[in-house]
mmCIF file of N, CA and C in Angstrom:
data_model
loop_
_atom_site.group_PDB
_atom_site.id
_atom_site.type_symbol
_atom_site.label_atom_id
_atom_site.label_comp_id
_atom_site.label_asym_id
_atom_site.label_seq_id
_atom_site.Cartn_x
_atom_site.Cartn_y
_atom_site.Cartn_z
ATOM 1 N N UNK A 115 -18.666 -17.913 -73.018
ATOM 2 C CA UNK A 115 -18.503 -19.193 -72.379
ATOM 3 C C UNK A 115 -19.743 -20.042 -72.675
ATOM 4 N N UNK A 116 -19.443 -20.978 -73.833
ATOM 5 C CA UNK A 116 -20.910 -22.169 -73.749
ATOM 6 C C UNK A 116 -20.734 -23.675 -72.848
ATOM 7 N N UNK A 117 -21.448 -23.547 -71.749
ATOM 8 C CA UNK A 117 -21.141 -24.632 -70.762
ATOM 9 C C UNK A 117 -21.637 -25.949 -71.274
ATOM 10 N N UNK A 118 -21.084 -27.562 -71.865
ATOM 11 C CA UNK A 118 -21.360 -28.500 -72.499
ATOM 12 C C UNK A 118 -21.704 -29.645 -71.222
ATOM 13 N N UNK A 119 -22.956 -29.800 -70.911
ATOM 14 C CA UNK A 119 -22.921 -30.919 -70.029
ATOM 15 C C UNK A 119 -22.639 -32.354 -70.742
ATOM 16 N N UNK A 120 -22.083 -33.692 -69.861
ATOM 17 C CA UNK A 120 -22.049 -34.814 -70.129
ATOM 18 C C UNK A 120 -21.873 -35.646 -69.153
ATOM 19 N N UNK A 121 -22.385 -37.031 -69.534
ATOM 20 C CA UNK A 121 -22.346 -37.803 -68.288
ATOM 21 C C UNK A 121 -21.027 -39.073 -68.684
ATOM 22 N N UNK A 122 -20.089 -38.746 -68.028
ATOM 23 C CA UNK A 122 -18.805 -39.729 -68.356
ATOM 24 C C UNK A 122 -18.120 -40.006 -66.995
ATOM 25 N N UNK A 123 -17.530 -41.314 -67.031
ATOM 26 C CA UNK A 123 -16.738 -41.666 -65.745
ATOM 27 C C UNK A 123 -15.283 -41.737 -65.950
ATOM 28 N N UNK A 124 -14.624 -41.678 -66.627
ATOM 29 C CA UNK A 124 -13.562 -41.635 -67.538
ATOM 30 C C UNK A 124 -12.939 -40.295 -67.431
ATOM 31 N N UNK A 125 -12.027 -39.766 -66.528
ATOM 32 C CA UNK A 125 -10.889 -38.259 -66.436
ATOM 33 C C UNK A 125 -10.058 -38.933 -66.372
ATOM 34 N N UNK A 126 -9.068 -37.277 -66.793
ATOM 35 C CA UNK A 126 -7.657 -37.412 -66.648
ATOM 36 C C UNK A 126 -7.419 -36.880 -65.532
ATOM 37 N N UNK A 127 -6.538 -37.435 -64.959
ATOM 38 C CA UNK A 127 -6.376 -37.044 -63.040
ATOM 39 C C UNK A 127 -6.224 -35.027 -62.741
ATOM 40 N N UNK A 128 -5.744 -34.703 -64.215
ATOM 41 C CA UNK A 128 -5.749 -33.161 -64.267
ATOM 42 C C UNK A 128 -6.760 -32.542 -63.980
ATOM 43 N N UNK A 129 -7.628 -33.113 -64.505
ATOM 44 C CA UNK A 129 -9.121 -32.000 -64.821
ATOM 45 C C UNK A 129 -10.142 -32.382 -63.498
ATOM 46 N N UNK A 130 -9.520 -33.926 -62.901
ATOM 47 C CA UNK A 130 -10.056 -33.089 -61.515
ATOM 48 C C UNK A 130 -9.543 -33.025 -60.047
ATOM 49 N N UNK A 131 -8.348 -33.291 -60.450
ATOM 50 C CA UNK A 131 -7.314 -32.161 -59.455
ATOM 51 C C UNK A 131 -7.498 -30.982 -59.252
ATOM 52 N N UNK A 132 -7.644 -30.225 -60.458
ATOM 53 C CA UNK A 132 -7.606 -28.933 -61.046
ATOM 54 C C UNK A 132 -9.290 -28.312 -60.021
ATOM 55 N N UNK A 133 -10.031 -29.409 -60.479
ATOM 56 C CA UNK A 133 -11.484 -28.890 -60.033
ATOM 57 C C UNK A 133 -11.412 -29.052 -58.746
ATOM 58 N N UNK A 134 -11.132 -29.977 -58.145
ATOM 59 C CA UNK A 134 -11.411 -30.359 -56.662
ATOM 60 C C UNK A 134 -10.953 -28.924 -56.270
ATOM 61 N N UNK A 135 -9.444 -28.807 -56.543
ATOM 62 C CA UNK A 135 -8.542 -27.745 -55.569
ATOM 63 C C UNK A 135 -9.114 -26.243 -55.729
ATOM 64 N N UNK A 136 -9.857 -26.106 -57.095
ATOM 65 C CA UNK A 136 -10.573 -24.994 -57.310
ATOM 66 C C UNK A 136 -11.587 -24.537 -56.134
ATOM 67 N N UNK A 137 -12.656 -25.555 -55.770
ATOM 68 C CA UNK A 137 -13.417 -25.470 -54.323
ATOM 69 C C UNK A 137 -13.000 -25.927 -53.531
ATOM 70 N N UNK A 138 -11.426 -25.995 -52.964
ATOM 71 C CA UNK A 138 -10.932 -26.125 -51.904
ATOM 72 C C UNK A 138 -11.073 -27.819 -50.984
ATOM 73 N N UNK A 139 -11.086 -28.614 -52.170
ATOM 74 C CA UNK A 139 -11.261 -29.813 -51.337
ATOM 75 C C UNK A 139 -10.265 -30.501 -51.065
ATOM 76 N N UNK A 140 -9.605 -31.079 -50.006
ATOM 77 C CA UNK A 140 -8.924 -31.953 -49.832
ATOM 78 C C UNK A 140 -8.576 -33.054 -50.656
ATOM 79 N N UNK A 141 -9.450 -34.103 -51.113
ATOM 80 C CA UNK A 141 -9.282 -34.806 -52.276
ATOM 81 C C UNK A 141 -8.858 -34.263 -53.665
ATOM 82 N N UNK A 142 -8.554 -33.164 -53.594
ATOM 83 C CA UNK A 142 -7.732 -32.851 -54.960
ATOM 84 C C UNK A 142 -6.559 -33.430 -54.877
ATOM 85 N N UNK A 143 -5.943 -33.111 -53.483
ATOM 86 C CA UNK A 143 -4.390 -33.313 -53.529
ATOM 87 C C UNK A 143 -4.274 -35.588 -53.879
ATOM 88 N N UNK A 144 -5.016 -35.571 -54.359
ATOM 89 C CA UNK A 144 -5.556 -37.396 -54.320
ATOM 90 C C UNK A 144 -5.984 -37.418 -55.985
ATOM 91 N N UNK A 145 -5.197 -37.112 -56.810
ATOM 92 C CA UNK A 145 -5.787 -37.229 -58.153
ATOM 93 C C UNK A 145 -6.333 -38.679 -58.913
ATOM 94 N N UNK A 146 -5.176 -39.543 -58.179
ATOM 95 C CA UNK A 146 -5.084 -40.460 -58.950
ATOM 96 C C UNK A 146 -6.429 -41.445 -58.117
ATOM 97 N N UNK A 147 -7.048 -41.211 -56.926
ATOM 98 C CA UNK A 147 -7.908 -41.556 -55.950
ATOM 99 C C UNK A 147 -9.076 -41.486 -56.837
ATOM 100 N N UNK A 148 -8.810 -39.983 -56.965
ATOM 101 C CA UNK A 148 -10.461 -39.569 -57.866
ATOM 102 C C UNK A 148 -10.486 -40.587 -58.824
ATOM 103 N N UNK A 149 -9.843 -40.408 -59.676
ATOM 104 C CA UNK A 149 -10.172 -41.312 -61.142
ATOM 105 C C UNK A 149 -10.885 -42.529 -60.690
ATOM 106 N N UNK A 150 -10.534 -43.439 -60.379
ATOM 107 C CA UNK A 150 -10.456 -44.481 -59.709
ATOM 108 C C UNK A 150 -12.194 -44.184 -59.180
ATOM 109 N N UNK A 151 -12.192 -42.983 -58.195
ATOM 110 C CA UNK A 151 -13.607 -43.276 -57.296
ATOM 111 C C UNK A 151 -14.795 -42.893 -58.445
ATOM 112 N N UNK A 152 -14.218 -42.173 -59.143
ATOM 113 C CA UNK A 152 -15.137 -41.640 -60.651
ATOM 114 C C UNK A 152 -16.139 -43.001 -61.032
ATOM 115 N N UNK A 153 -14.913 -44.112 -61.479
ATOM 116 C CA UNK A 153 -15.426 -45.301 -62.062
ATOM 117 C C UNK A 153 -16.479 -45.421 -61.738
ATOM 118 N N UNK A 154 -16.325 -45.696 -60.161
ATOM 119 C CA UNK A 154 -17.543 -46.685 -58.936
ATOM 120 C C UNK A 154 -19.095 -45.388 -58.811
ATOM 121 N N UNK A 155 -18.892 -44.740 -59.536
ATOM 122 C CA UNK A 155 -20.603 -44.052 -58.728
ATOM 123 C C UNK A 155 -21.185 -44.402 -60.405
ATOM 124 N N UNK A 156 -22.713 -44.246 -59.759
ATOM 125 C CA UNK A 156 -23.722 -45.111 -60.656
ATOM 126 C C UNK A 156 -23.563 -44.070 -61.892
ATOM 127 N N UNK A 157 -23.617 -42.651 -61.255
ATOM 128 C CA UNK A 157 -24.051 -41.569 -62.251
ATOM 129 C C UNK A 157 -22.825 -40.429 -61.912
ATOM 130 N N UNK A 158 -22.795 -40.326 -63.220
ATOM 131 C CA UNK A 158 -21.675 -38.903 -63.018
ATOM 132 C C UNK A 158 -22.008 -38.032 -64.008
ATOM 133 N N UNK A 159 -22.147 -36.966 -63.783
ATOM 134 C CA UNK A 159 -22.320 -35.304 -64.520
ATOM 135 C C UNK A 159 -21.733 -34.651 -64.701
ATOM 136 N N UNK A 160 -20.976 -33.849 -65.602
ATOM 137 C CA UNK A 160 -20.015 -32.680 -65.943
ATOM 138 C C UNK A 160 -20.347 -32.046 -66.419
ATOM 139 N N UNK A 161 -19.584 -30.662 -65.996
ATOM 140 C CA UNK A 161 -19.772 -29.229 -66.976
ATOM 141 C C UNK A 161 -18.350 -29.061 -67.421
ATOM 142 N N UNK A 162 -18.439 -28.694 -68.773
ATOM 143 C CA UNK A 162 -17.090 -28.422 -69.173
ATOM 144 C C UNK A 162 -17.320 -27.004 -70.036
ATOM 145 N N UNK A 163 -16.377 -26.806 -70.039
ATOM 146 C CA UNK A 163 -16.297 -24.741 -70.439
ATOM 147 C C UNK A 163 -14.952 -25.496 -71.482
ATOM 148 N N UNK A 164 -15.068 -25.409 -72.812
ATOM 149 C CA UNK A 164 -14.119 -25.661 -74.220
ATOM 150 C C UNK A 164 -13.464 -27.299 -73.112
ATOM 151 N N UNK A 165 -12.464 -27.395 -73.048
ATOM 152 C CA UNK A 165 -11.689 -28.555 -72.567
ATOM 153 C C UNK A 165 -11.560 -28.456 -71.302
ATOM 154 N N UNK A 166 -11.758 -27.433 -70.488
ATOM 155 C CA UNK A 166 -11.458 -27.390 -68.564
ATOM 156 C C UNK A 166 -13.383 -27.843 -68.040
ATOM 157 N N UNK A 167 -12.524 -28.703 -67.224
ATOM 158 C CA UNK A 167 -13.953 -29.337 -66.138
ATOM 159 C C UNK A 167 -14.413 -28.234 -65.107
ATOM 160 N N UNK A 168 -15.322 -27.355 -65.164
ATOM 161 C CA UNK A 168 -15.948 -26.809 -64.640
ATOM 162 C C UNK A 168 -17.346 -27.047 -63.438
ATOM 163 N N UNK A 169 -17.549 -28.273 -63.586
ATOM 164 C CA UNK A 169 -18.342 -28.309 -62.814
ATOM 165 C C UNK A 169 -18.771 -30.392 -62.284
ATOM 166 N N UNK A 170 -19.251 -30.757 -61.590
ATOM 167 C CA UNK A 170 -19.260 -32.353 -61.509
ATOM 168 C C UNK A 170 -20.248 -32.482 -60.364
ATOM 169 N N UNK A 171 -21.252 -33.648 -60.153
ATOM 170 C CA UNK A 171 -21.870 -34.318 -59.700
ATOM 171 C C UNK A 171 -22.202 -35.569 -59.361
ATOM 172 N N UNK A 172 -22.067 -36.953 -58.854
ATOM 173 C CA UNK A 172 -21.976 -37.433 -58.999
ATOM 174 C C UNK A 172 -22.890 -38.630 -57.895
ATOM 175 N N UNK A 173 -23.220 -39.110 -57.947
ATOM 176 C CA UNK A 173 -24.272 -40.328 -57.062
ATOM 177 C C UNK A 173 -24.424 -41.839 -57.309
ATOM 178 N N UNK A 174 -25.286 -42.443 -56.329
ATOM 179 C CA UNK A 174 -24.889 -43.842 -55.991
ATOM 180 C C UNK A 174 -27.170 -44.014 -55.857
ATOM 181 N N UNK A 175 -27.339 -44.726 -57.049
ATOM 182 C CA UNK A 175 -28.710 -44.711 -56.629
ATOM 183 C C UNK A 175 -29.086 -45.826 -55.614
ATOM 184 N N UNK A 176 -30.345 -46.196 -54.888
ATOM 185 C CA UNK A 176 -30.421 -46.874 -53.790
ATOM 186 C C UNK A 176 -31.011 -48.374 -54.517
ATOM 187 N N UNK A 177 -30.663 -48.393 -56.319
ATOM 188 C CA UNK A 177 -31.638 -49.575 -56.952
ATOM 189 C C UNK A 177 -33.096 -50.034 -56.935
ATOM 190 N N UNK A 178 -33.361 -49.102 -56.896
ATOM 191 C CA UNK A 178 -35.076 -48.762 -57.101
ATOM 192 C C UNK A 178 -35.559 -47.316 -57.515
ATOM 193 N N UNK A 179 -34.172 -47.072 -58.126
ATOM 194 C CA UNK A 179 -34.753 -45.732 -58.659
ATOM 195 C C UNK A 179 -34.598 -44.448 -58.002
ATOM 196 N N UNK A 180 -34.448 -44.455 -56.500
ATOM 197 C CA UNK A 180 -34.631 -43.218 -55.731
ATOM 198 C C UNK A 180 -33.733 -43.086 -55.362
ATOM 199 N N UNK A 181 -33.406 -41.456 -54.977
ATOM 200 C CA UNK A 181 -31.628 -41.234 -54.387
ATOM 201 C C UNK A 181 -32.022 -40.617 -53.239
ATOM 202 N N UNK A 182 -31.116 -40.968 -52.227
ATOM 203 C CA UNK A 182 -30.772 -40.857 -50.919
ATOM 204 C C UNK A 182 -30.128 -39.498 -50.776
ATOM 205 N N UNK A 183 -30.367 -39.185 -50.141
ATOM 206 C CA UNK A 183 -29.949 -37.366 -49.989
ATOM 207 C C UNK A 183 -28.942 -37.352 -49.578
ATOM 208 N N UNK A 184 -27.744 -38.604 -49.031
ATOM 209 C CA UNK A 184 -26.686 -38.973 -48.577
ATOM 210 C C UNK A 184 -25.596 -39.582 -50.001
ATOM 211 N N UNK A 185 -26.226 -40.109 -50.922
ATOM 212 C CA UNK A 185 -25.707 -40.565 -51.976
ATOM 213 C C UNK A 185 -25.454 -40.036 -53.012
ATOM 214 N N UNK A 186 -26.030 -38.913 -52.884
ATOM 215 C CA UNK A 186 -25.667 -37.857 -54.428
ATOM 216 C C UNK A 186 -24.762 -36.358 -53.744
ATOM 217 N N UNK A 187 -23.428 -36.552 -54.587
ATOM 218 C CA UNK A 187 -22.434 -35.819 -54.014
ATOM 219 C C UNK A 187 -21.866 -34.243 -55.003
ATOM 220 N N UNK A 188 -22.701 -33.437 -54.693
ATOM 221 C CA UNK A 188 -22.194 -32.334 -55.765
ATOM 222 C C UNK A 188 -21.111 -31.905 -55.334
ATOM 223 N N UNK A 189 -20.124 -31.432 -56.325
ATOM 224 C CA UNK A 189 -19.540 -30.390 -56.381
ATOM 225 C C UNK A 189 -19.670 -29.082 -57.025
ATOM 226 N N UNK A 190 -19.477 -27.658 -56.531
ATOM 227 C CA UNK A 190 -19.772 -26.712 -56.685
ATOM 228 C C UNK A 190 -19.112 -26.678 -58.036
ATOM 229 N N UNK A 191 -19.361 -25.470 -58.801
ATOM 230 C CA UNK A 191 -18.777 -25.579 -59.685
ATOM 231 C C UNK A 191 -17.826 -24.291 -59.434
ATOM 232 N N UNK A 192 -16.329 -24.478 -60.918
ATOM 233 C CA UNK A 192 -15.558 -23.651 -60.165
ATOM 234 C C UNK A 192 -15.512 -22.523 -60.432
ATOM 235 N N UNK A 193 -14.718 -21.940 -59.597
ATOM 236 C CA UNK A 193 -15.065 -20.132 -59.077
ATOM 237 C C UNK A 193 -14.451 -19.643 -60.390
ATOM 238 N N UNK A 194 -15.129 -18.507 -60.875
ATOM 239 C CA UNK A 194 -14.619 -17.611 -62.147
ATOM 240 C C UNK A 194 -13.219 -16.551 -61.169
#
């Protein structure tokens, strides 16, 4: 398994349906929500394992550079 990080705002409602529901979040069952909320954060992070989204991060900086411990939203990555 070689894990490929990247920073993109741009999914297909699959890959993170797929992830959300993997760590049990409610907003999975909201695919088309995610995409959409993907757009709006400043910064977004992925792990991807070949083509499946494995892992995501994502935050809202405060425009001066510093992040709010309230604004940066990980998700775990998903369970083997």
């Amino acid at each position: 398994m070689e894990i490929v990080y990247k920073d993109i705002h741009e999914f297909k409602k699959e890959d993170l349906e797929s992830l959300f529901l993997s760590v049990e979040w409610s907003s999975g069952h909201y695919p088309d929500k995610l995409v959409v909320a993907m757009q709006y954060f400043e910064t977004v992070y992925t792990a991807w394992d070949g083509d499946q989204l494995v892992g995501l991060i994502c935050g809202i900086d405060l425009c001066d550079g510093r992040w709010h411990h309230d604004s940066l939203r990980p998700l775990s990555a998903r369970p083997s």
